[in-house]
Short mmCIF file of C-alpha atoms in Angstrom, two decimals:
data_model
loop_
_atom_site.label_atom_id
_atom_site.label_comp_id
_atom_site.label_asym_id
_atom_site.label_seq_id
_atom_site.Cartn_x
_atom_site.Cartn_y
_atom_site.Cartn_z
CA MET A 1 -23.81 -91.71 35.46
CA GLU A 2 -22.60 -88.44 33.44
CA LYS A 3 -19.14 -87.43 33.67
CA LYS A 4 -17.97 -84.32 34.41
CA PRO A 5 -15.31 -82.87 31.94
CA HIS A 6 -11.91 -82.67 33.35
CA PHE A 7 -11.59 -78.92 31.74
CA ALA A 8 -15.01 -77.25 33.84
CA ARG A 9 -12.92 -75.24 35.79
CA ARG A 10 -10.97 -74.37 33.13
CA GLU A 11 -13.34 -72.64 31.08
CA PHE A 12 -12.82 -69.24 34.12
CA LEU A 13 -9.31 -68.82 32.95
CA PRO A 14 -9.53 -66.73 30.21
CA ARG A 15 -11.65 -64.70 31.22
CA GLU A 16 -10.18 -64.19 34.89
CA VAL A 17 -6.22 -64.32 33.95
CA PRO A 18 -6.84 -61.11 31.33
CA SER A 19 -7.97 -59.34 34.44
CA ILE A 20 -5.17 -60.34 36.69
CA SER A 21 -2.84 -59.21 33.37
CA LEU A 22 -3.69 -56.10 32.84
CA ALA A 23 -4.17 -55.01 36.91
CA LEU A 24 -0.63 -55.70 37.31
CA LEU A 25 -0.11 -54.48 33.58
CA LEU A 26 -1.49 -51.16 35.18
CA ALA A 27 0.41 -51.04 38.08
CA ALA A 28 3.89 -51.91 36.29
CA VAL A 29 2.65 -48.65 33.94
CA LEU A 30 1.57 -46.45 36.69
CA LEU A 31 5.32 -47.62 38.92
CA LEU A 32 6.94 -47.00 35.63
CA ASN A 33 5.10 -43.42 34.94
CA ALA A 34 6.23 -42.46 39.19
CA LEU A 35 9.64 -43.37 38.26
CA LEU A 36 10.33 -41.82 35.46
CA TYR A 37 8.79 -38.87 36.59
CA LEU A 38 11.13 -38.67 39.72
CA TYR A 39 13.98 -39.24 36.98
CA LEU A 40 13.13 -35.86 34.64
CA SER A 41 12.10 -33.67 37.71
CA LYS A 42 16.22 -34.71 38.97
CA PHE A 43 17.35 -34.25 35.22
CA SER A 44 15.28 -30.92 35.38
CA SER A 45 16.99 -30.06 38.99
CA SER A 46 20.36 -30.70 37.23
CA LEU A 47 19.73 -28.15 34.26
CA GLY A 48 18.35 -25.89 36.65
CA ARG A 49 22.05 -25.44 37.59
CA VAL A 50 23.23 -23.70 34.75
CA GLU A 51 20.22 -21.49 35.09
CA THR A 52 20.10 -20.26 38.79
CA ASP A 53 22.96 -20.10 41.32
CA SER A 54 21.76 -19.52 45.17
CA GLY A 55 24.69 -20.53 46.06
CA LEU A 56 26.26 -17.34 44.36
CA CYS A 57 27.70 -14.89 46.50
CA PRO A 58 27.29 -11.34 45.99
CA PHE A 59 29.10 -9.67 43.77
CA GLY A 60 32.97 -8.87 45.04
CA HIS A 61 33.25 -12.26 46.79
CA PHE A 62 33.22 -16.09 46.37
CA LYS A 63 33.32 -19.49 48.31
CA PHE A 64 34.33 -22.81 47.16
CA GLY A 65 35.14 -25.90 48.48
CA ALA A 66 33.93 -26.94 51.95
CA VAL A 67 34.09 -23.11 53.39
CA LYS A 68 30.05 -21.79 53.44
CA ASN A 69 30.70 -18.04 53.99
CA CYS A 70 32.12 -15.20 51.39
CA SER A 71 34.59 -13.82 51.29
CA PRO A 72 36.02 -10.89 49.26
CA TRP A 73 37.64 -11.06 46.41
CA LEU A 74 41.62 -11.38 47.06
CA SER A 75 43.24 -7.92 46.64
CA CYS A 76 47.31 -7.45 45.10
CA GLU A 77 48.51 -7.95 48.95
CA ALA A 78 46.48 -10.49 49.66
CA ILE A 79 47.58 -12.50 46.69
CA ASN A 80 51.05 -11.65 46.91
CA ARG A 81 51.04 -12.50 50.81
CA GLU A 82 48.96 -16.07 50.81
CA VAL A 83 49.07 -17.80 47.07
CA ARG A 84 51.68 -19.76 46.36
CA LYS A 85 52.71 -21.40 43.06
CA LEU A 86 53.42 -24.72 42.53
CA LYS A 87 53.62 -25.15 38.52
CA CYS A 88 53.23 -23.86 35.04
CA VAL A 89 50.22 -25.33 33.83
CA GLY A 90 49.46 -23.92 30.48
CA GLU A 91 50.78 -20.45 28.11
CA GLY A 92 48.66 -18.80 25.57
CA ALA A 93 49.12 -16.12 23.40
CA VAL A 94 47.89 -13.30 26.44
CA LYS A 95 48.48 -15.39 29.64
CA LYS A 96 50.75 -17.80 31.39
CA VAL A 97 48.61 -20.24 33.87
CA PHE A 98 50.07 -21.68 37.06
CA LEU A 99 48.79 -24.45 39.47
CA SER A 100 48.69 -22.73 42.74
CA GLU A 101 47.76 -22.90 46.19
CA TRP A 102 45.97 -21.13 48.93
CA LYS A 103 44.92 -21.64 52.20
CA GLU A 104 45.92 -25.65 51.37
CA GLN A 105 43.31 -24.97 48.21
CA LYS A 106 44.68 -25.39 45.09
CA VAL A 107 43.76 -22.44 42.58
CA VAL A 108 44.90 -21.15 39.45
CA LEU A 109 47.15 -18.26 39.00
CA SER A 110 46.93 -16.41 35.46
CA GLN A 111 49.60 -13.82 34.46
CA LEU A 112 50.49 -11.59 31.57
CA THR A 113 52.76 -12.89 29.54
CA ASN A 114 52.91 -10.18 26.45
CA SER A 115 52.45 -6.62 27.20
CA GLU A 116 50.92 -5.66 24.12
CA LEU A 117 48.25 -7.83 24.94
CA LYS A 118 47.49 -6.35 28.00
CA GLU A 119 44.15 -4.84 26.74
CA ASP A 120 42.80 -7.84 25.77
CA PHE A 121 43.42 -9.22 29.50
CA LEU A 122 41.98 -6.86 31.10
CA HIS A 123 38.45 -7.21 29.24
CA GLY A 124 38.95 -10.65 29.83
CA LEU A 125 39.24 -9.47 33.69
CA LYS A 126 36.39 -7.19 33.07
CA MET A 127 33.82 -10.05 31.49
CA LEU A 128 35.38 -12.40 34.55
CA LYS A 129 34.15 -10.14 37.23
CA ALA A 130 30.78 -9.00 35.58
CA LEU A 131 29.58 -12.62 33.94
CA GLN A 132 30.01 -14.60 37.43
CA SER A 133 27.45 -17.48 37.22
CA LYS A 134 27.23 -20.83 37.07
CA HIS A 135 28.19 -20.76 33.04
CA VAL A 136 31.85 -18.95 33.93
CA VAL A 137 34.77 -20.24 36.40
CA ARG A 138 34.69 -18.72 39.70
CA LEU A 139 37.01 -15.55 40.13
CA LEU A 140 38.43 -15.60 43.37
CA GLY A 141 40.62 -12.64 43.14
CA TYR A 142 42.84 -10.40 41.05
CA CYS A 143 45.38 -7.37 40.78
CA GLU A 144 45.21 -5.59 37.47
CA GLN A 145 48.16 -3.58 38.36
CA GLN A 146 50.72 -6.91 38.44
CA PHE A 147 48.03 -8.50 36.12
CA THR A 148 47.40 -11.51 37.74
CA ILE A 149 43.83 -13.16 38.15
CA LEU A 150 43.14 -15.91 40.53
CA THR A 151 40.49 -18.28 39.26
CA GLU A 152 39.10 -22.03 40.94
CA TYR A 153 41.23 -24.96 40.14
CA HIS A 154 39.39 -28.13 38.13
CA PRO A 155 41.58 -30.97 37.89
CA LEU A 156 40.25 -32.21 34.62
CA GLY A 157 41.06 -29.56 33.11
CA SER A 158 39.74 -28.18 29.54
CA LEU A 159 36.85 -30.23 27.25
CA ARG A 160 40.25 -30.89 24.99
CA GLY A 161 40.70 -34.14 27.56
CA LEU A 162 37.31 -35.09 27.82
CA ASN A 163 37.51 -38.51 25.92
CA GLU A 164 40.58 -39.36 27.82
CA THR A 165 38.95 -38.27 30.89
CA LEU A 166 36.15 -40.71 30.06
CA HIS A 167 38.42 -43.78 28.97
CA ILE A 168 39.91 -43.21 33.22
CA PRO A 169 38.57 -46.66 34.65
CA LYS A 170 37.06 -43.93 37.31
CA TYR A 171 34.99 -42.25 34.80
CA GLN A 172 34.16 -45.28 32.37
CA GLY A 173 30.58 -44.58 33.78
CA MET A 174 30.26 -41.29 32.49
CA ASN A 175 31.12 -42.66 29.25
CA THR A 176 27.22 -42.91 27.59
CA TRP A 177 24.97 -41.04 25.18
CA HIS A 178 22.96 -39.53 28.55
CA ARG A 179 25.70 -37.87 30.29
CA ARG A 180 27.57 -36.71 26.63
CA LEU A 181 23.96 -35.07 25.17
CA MET A 182 23.90 -33.05 28.98
CA LEU A 183 27.52 -31.61 28.10
CA ALA A 184 26.56 -30.61 25.18
CA ILE A 185 23.42 -29.28 26.71
CA ASP A 186 25.47 -27.21 29.09
CA TYR A 187 28.01 -25.72 26.34
CA VAL A 188 24.74 -24.42 24.31
CA GLY A 189 23.48 -23.09 27.77
CA VAL A 190 26.91 -21.00 28.06
CA ILE A 191 26.53 -19.82 24.66
CA ARG A 192 23.03 -19.12 25.42
CA TYR A 193 23.80 -17.12 28.40
CA LEU A 194 26.72 -15.31 26.58
CA HIS A 195 23.94 -14.05 23.91
CA SER A 196 21.51 -12.67 26.82
CA SER A 197 24.19 -12.02 29.27
CA PRO A 198 24.41 -8.65 31.93
CA LEU A 199 26.19 -6.61 29.63
CA GLY A 200 24.25 -7.27 26.05
CA THR A 201 24.81 -10.23 23.70
CA LEU A 202 28.38 -11.29 23.17
CA VAL A 203 29.95 -13.20 20.77
CA MET A 204 32.63 -16.19 21.44
CA CYS A 205 35.65 -14.92 18.96
CA ASP A 206 38.47 -18.02 20.52
CA SER A 207 36.55 -20.47 18.13
CA ASN A 208 37.92 -20.60 15.00
CA ASP A 209 38.62 -24.13 14.91
CA LEU A 210 37.56 -26.58 17.37
CA ASP A 211 40.70 -27.25 18.86
CA LYS A 212 40.09 -23.82 19.97
CA VAL A 213 36.43 -23.83 20.92
CA LEU A 214 37.10 -27.14 23.56
CA SER A 215 40.35 -25.14 25.06
CA GLN A 216 38.14 -22.26 26.17
CA TYR A 217 36.15 -24.21 28.54
CA LEU A 218 36.64 -26.41 31.93
CA LEU A 219 35.17 -30.04 32.74
CA THR A 220 34.27 -29.67 36.33
CA SER A 221 34.40 -32.78 38.80
CA ASP A 222 30.89 -33.10 38.72
CA PHE A 223 30.88 -33.23 34.95
CA HIS A 224 29.66 -30.19 33.64
CA VAL A 225 30.99 -27.34 31.61
CA LEU A 226 32.14 -23.78 32.46
CA VAL A 227 33.73 -21.27 30.00
CA ASN A 228 37.14 -20.35 30.90
CA ASP A 229 38.56 -17.40 28.68
CA LEU A 230 36.68 -14.88 27.92
CA ASP A 231 39.50 -12.29 26.41
CA ALA A 232 37.99 -12.43 22.71
CA LEU A 233 33.92 -11.40 23.95
CA PRO A 234 33.33 -8.71 21.57
CA LEU A 235 29.54 -6.92 22.02
CA VAL A 236 26.79 -7.24 19.40
CA ASN A 237 24.63 -4.09 19.20
CA ARG A 238 21.67 -4.14 16.67
CA SER A 239 20.34 -0.85 17.63
CA ALA A 240 23.67 0.89 17.61
CA GLY A 241 24.48 -0.43 14.52
CA ARG A 242 27.39 -2.51 16.45
CA LEU A 243 28.53 -5.59 14.95
CA VAL A 244 31.91 -7.13 15.50
CA LYS A 245 34.68 -9.09 13.76
CA CYS A 246 37.10 -11.60 15.34
CA GLY A 247 40.11 -10.55 15.00
CA HIS A 248 41.75 -8.44 12.27
CA ARG A 249 43.19 -11.64 10.29
CA GLU A 250 41.42 -13.78 7.32
CA LEU A 251 39.67 -17.01 8.73
CA ARG A 252 39.36 -19.62 6.86
CA GLY A 253 37.96 -23.25 6.90
CA GLU A 254 34.48 -24.63 7.25
CA PHE A 255 34.54 -24.92 10.77
CA VAL A 256 33.73 -20.95 10.74
CA ALA A 257 30.80 -19.40 9.78
CA PRO A 258 30.27 -18.42 5.74
CA GLU A 259 30.55 -14.42 7.14
CA GLN A 260 33.63 -14.49 9.17
CA ARG A 261 35.12 -15.81 5.52
CA TRP A 262 36.81 -13.09 3.22
CA PRO A 263 33.64 -12.60 1.09
CA TYR A 264 35.48 -11.62 -2.06
CA GLY A 265 37.53 -14.32 -3.41
CA GLU A 266 41.37 -15.88 -4.06
CA ASP A 267 42.02 -12.65 -6.65
CA VAL A 268 41.57 -9.83 -3.75
CA PRO A 269 43.69 -9.55 -1.23
CA PHE A 270 42.33 -9.62 2.08
CA GLU A 271 41.62 -6.42 3.53
CA ASP A 272 40.78 -5.95 7.52
CA ASP A 273 39.39 -2.68 6.71
CA LEU A 274 37.07 -4.19 3.54
CA MET A 275 35.88 -7.44 5.64
CA PRO A 276 32.51 -6.99 6.81
CA PRO A 277 31.45 -7.40 10.20
CA TYR A 278 28.51 -9.85 11.69
CA ASP A 279 26.41 -11.04 14.73
CA GLU A 280 26.34 -13.53 17.24
CA LYS A 281 25.25 -16.20 14.79
CA THR A 282 28.64 -17.39 14.22
CA ASP A 283 28.71 -19.24 17.72
CA ILE A 284 25.15 -21.13 16.25
CA TRP A 285 26.92 -22.10 13.16
CA LYS A 286 29.86 -24.01 15.04
CA ILE A 287 27.40 -25.68 17.79
CA PRO A 288 26.99 -28.82 15.21
CA ASP A 289 30.29 -29.51 15.53
CA VAL A 290 31.07 -28.86 18.72
CA SER A 291 28.01 -30.79 19.63
CA ASN A 292 29.37 -33.74 17.37
CA PHE A 293 32.60 -33.67 19.06
CA PHE A 294 30.56 -34.37 23.25
CA LEU A 295 28.25 -36.91 21.39
CA GLY A 296 31.45 -39.15 20.40
CA HIS A 297 31.13 -42.56 19.60
CA VAL A 298 29.27 -44.74 21.69
CA GLU A 299 26.05 -46.78 21.80
CA GLY A 300 22.84 -44.22 21.36
CA SER A 301 24.77 -41.51 19.98
CA ASP A 302 23.74 -41.90 16.36
CA ILE A 303 19.95 -41.74 17.74
CA VAL A 304 20.74 -38.65 18.97
CA ARG A 305 22.12 -37.21 16.21
CA LEU A 306 18.97 -38.69 14.52
CA HIS A 307 17.01 -36.41 16.57
CA LEU A 308 19.01 -33.28 16.37
CA PHE A 309 19.24 -33.54 12.79
CA ASP A 310 16.75 -30.56 11.93
CA ILE A 311 18.11 -28.22 14.56
CA HIS A 312 21.71 -28.80 13.57
CA ALA A 313 20.67 -28.41 9.92
CA ALA A 314 19.09 -25.16 10.53
CA CYS A 315 22.29 -24.36 12.71
CA LYS A 316 24.10 -25.00 9.48
CA LYS A 317 22.28 -22.08 7.31
CA LYS A 318 24.33 -19.84 5.27
CA ASP A 319 22.17 -16.88 5.23
CA PRO A 320 22.61 -15.90 9.67
CA ALA A 321 19.50 -14.65 9.69
CA GLU A 322 17.83 -17.66 8.96
CA ARG A 323 19.91 -19.77 11.86
CA PRO A 324 17.99 -20.56 15.37
CA SER A 325 18.88 -18.67 18.01
CA ALA A 326 20.70 -20.26 21.03
CA GLN A 327 17.70 -20.33 22.95
CA GLU A 328 15.48 -22.50 20.70
CA VAL A 329 18.80 -24.54 20.07
CA LEU A 330 18.64 -25.08 23.62
CA ASP A 331 15.34 -25.87 24.01
CA THR A 332 15.59 -28.52 21.32
CA TYR A 333 18.24 -30.35 23.03
CA ARG A 334 16.58 -30.21 26.24
CA LYS A 335 13.50 -31.66 24.65
CA VAL A 336 15.43 -34.73 22.66
CA LEU A 337 17.02 -35.39 25.84
CA THR A 338 13.56 -35.81 27.33
CA LEU A 339 12.18 -37.56 24.75
CA LEU A 340 14.89 -40.25 24.57
CA ILE A 341 14.89 -40.68 28.42
CA ARG A 342 11.45 -41.61 28.13
CA GLU A 343 11.44 -44.03 24.94
CA ALA A 344 14.73 -45.65 26.74
CA ALA A 345 12.09 -46.09 30.33
CA MET A 346 9.20 -47.29 27.80
CA PRO A 347 10.14 -50.39 25.60
CA GLY A 348 9.54 -53.04 28.26
CA THR A 349 5.92 -51.62 28.83
CA ARG A 350 5.18 -51.96 24.89
CA GLU A 351 6.31 -55.61 25.14
CA MET A 352 4.01 -56.27 28.49
CA LEU A 353 1.42 -54.39 26.15
#
């Protein structure tokens, strides 16, 4: 009697296993795509916070903290009566800054310190009132007669302390290439907003070195970027032939744009009247340096820099007209983040294939 081979039933396994594996693989890919879609949707919503703000109050009003109703900006009388100074937390050329308290909420009170710079102070107040949005620190009140401004308090302070903040155990989980790139996106979003603001094209002039730039912005408790200091925001109006100059002194160094430097060489003494004006593309020149600070030296940051290489090279074009707009830089940053998130999610799928 002829024996049946022991492997007779195994003949069918090579055909059956691929079918099962393929079904599992397809299910895994579909699940992965669904998760990725949900993640990117959540990310898009996060980006949208700096574009629209359904929580903003009507002009001349504010709300913050747990308060749901909008209140009118505090007047001189209300500030004098209801706001209590706690301690001085900073002082610049224009104003002194006090951590203060209003109705058991911490706030920031800024007061003019140099009467010769009152026009700068009032200009900053004008900008603060006109530019209220998710890009700008929240105004709570002001008193022009006493040169006082009241704004929302952000305990993490300016961006100068970003690296120190990210080393605090509570925030170490935020110290990733993803979160750092999102902060850079926030920063470029602020520049884009200023270049297309309700008032026109505004140039961020308080930006002659990296430390100065970082001091102009705040880090919020939910890790977003707000512009805080608007004292030096001149207006570009090309149709009227109006360009700007950031101050009346000679600017030096690689951080400032080439067109901001004295063009006539060392042999010709600097004269403000001979210095050519320029436009908002000076802000674009500085974006790569500021973003490099944001990205830091965490795992994955070099990959991000590699993806941003071309747009950063364009930002550093010597001819301002050849540099991209802030909107183009912002679009590129967002595309890179989306691409890298997708790539980070796909390696497991590629291995399964």
